[in-house]
Amino acid sequence: MNLPQTQEHKVTVAAKTTLAAGVVELELASEDGNDLPQWEPGAHVDLILPSGAVRQYSLCGDPSQLSSYKVSVLLDEKGRGGSREVHEAVDAGAILTIKGPRNHFPLGDHQSYLFIAGGIGITPMLAMARKVSAAGLKWRLIYGGRSLETMAYLPEIAELVGGDVELVPADTKGIPDIKGAIETSDGAHVYTCGPEPMLRVVEENTKAILGDEFFHFERFGADPNAVAADTDGDTAFEVELATTGKTLTVAANQKLIDVVRSVVPGVPFSCEQGYCGSCETGVLAGIPLHRDQLLTEEERACNDTMMICVGRSKTPKLTLDI
Ligand code: FES
């Protein structure tokens, strides 16, 4: 897991393109003409919309072209309004702010890869497939969607070489045979992004057939099956903000992020539910109480970073790299 890059960058919407039904792609060009930060497949940026809403979108362009980034946004009719704002109120020429990139979904080094994408979940998968394809490694992509008309990046996928691509539009082909694909994957590592029901099927089958370490995923939102943290036993603790030198008390009924923001208002955050990674913060001393849905068990055990929107402290004092 990369530590967060909280640096902000002004970008211009250089192009807004409809890729498929309900999907627009924004090309975000560096406003000052300098290159944007480097990124690896699986990375995303926080996009700060004109309304102030912050949303995360996977980078899906070419990592060697740093004069601009590309993100794609599916209109979510039942969402919180961010995608509608992108679709209806952000046009070419608009100036936006991005933060990042950050990568909570890094592509590991493996012999072979099975990518399973559902809908707009194709965006990180496309960047990964491009990299693996260019490296001449073995890969397979299974891409499901409601219909071909709703499935973005079909021409780009058709240009990839060396892999096996299976398009599964539900209106003509039903649902992908995920279990069968994993059973015949020959030990490939499985990377997946898409709707929750699909993620569940991929997770269950990958872990049962190949083992936990073969499962790599990115979720769009909070895990609906996550068990809510038991906060009854929460107690007060101190937090030292290393760069300001200030030490504050987090009361038993206060959120750590709220206390931090009272001194450092610009601390980034978005979901406040522990799944987006916007508030990831370095821990310099003390042992965090992790309550997020992002860090792996190994990352938690390192205790060098935490999501301060939901996390607290196991020790009387926590020192944060803020
Ligand atoms: S704000 Fe999303 S993880 Fe903390």
PDB file of N, CA and C and ligand atoms in Angstrom, residues 257 268-279 294 307-310, ligand 1:
ATOM      1  N   ILE A 257     -10.908  11.853  13.091  1.00  0.00           N
ATOM      2  CA  ILE A 257     -10.761  12.794  11.972  1.00  0.00           C
ATOM      3  C   ILE A 257     -11.339  14.161  12.329  1.00  0.00           C
ATOM      4  N   PRO A 268      -7.543  15.530   3.983  1.00  0.00           N
ATOM      5  CA  PRO A 268      -8.469  14.979   2.986  1.00  0.00           C
ATOM      6  C   PRO A 268      -9.371  13.901   3.559  1.00  0.00           C
ATOM      7  N   PHE A 269     -10.572  13.850   3.072  1.00  0.00           N
ATOM      8  CA  PHE A 269     -11.489  12.773   3.430  1.00  0.00           C
ATOM      9  C   PHE A 269     -12.599  12.754   2.392  1.00  0.00           C
ATOM     10  N   SER A 270     -13.296  11.642   2.309  1.00  0.00           N
ATOM     11  CA  SER A 270     -14.424  11.565   1.387  1.00  0.00           C
ATOM     12  C   SER A 270     -15.540  10.724   1.972  1.00  0.00           C
ATOM     13  N   CYS A 271     -15.342   9.397   2.029  1.00  0.00           N
ATOM     14  CA  CYS A 271     -16.465   8.512   2.379  1.00  0.00           C
ATOM     15  C   CYS A 271     -16.809   8.543   3.863  1.00  0.00           C
ATOM     16  N   GLU A 272     -15.823   8.789   4.704  1.00  0.00           N
ATOM     17  CA  GLU A 272     -15.965   8.737   6.163  1.00  0.00           C
ATOM     18  C   GLU A 272     -16.507   7.400   6.652  1.00  0.00           C
ATOM     19  N   GLN A 273     -16.338   6.370   5.863  1.00  0.00           N
ATOM     20  CA  GLN A 273     -16.774   5.032   6.264  1.00  0.00           C
ATOM     21  C   GLN A 273     -15.634   4.009   6.168  1.00  0.00           C
ATOM     22  N   GLY A 274     -14.443   4.482   5.862  1.00  0.00           N
ATOM     23  CA  GLY A 274     -13.303   3.581   5.891  1.00  0.00           C
ATOM     24  C   GLY A 274     -13.108   2.741   4.647  1.00  0.00           C
ATOM     25  N   TYR A 275     -13.657   3.149   3.501  1.00  0.00           N
ATOM     26  CA  TYR A 275     -13.445   2.332   2.303  1.00  0.00           C
ATOM     27  C   TYR A 275     -12.760   3.058   1.152  1.00  0.00           C
ATOM     28  N   CYS A 276     -12.723   4.403   1.180  1.00  0.00           N
ATOM     29  CA  CYS A 276     -12.189   5.089  -0.009  1.00  0.00           C
ATOM     30  C   CYS A 276     -10.691   5.344   0.067  1.00  0.00           C
ATOM     31  N   GLY A 277     -10.135   5.441   1.244  1.00  0.00           N
ATOM     32  CA  GLY A 277      -8.698   5.659   1.389  1.00  0.00           C
ATOM     33  C   GLY A 277      -8.280   7.116   1.385  1.00  0.00           C
ATOM     34  N   SER A 278      -9.218   8.049   1.214  1.00  0.00           N
ATOM     35  CA  SER A 278      -8.845   9.465   1.131  1.00  0.00           C
ATOM     36  C   SER A 278      -8.130   9.956   2.379  1.00  0.00           C
ATOM     37  N   CYS A 279      -8.509   9.436   3.526  1.00  0.00           N
ATOM     38  CA  CYS A 279      -7.982   9.970   4.786  1.00  0.00           C
ATOM     39  C   CYS A 279      -6.803   9.160   5.301  1.00  0.00           C
ATOM     40  N   LEU A 294     -10.058  -1.313   3.958  1.00  0.00           N
ATOM     41  CA  LEU A 294      -9.060  -1.249   2.892  1.00  0.00           C
ATOM     42  C   LEU A 294      -7.780  -2.010   3.195  1.00  0.00           C
ATOM     43  N   MET A 307      -6.715   4.667   8.462  1.00  0.00           N
ATOM     44  CA  MET A 307      -7.803   5.535   7.989  1.00  0.00           C
ATOM     45  C   MET A 307      -8.370   6.239   9.218  1.00  0.00           C
ATOM     46  N   ILE A 308      -8.120   7.537   9.300  1.00  0.00           N
ATOM     47  CA  ILE A 308      -8.489   8.244  10.524  1.00  0.00           C
ATOM     48  C   ILE A 308      -9.969   8.599  10.599  1.00  0.00           C
ATOM     49  N   CYS A 309     -10.734   8.300   9.541  1.00  0.00           N
ATOM     50  CA  CYS A 309     -12.174   8.582   9.619  1.00  0.00           C
ATOM     51  C   CYS A 309     -12.891   7.578  10.503  1.00  0.00           C
ATOM     52  N   VAL A 310     -12.348   6.371  10.585  1.00  0.00           N
ATOM     53  CA  VAL A 310     -12.999   5.333  11.396  1.00  0.00           C
ATOM     54  C   VAL A 310     -12.075   4.772  12.471  1.00  0.00           C
TER      55      VAL A 310
HETATM   56  S1  FES B   1     -12.632   9.140   4.278  1.00  0.00           S
HETATM   57 FE1  FES B   1     -12.802   7.326   3.101  1.00  0.00          FE
HETATM   58  S2  FES B   1     -11.500   5.951   4.149  1.00  0.00           S
HETATM   59 FE2  FES B   1     -11.550   7.669   5.432  1.00  0.00          FE
END
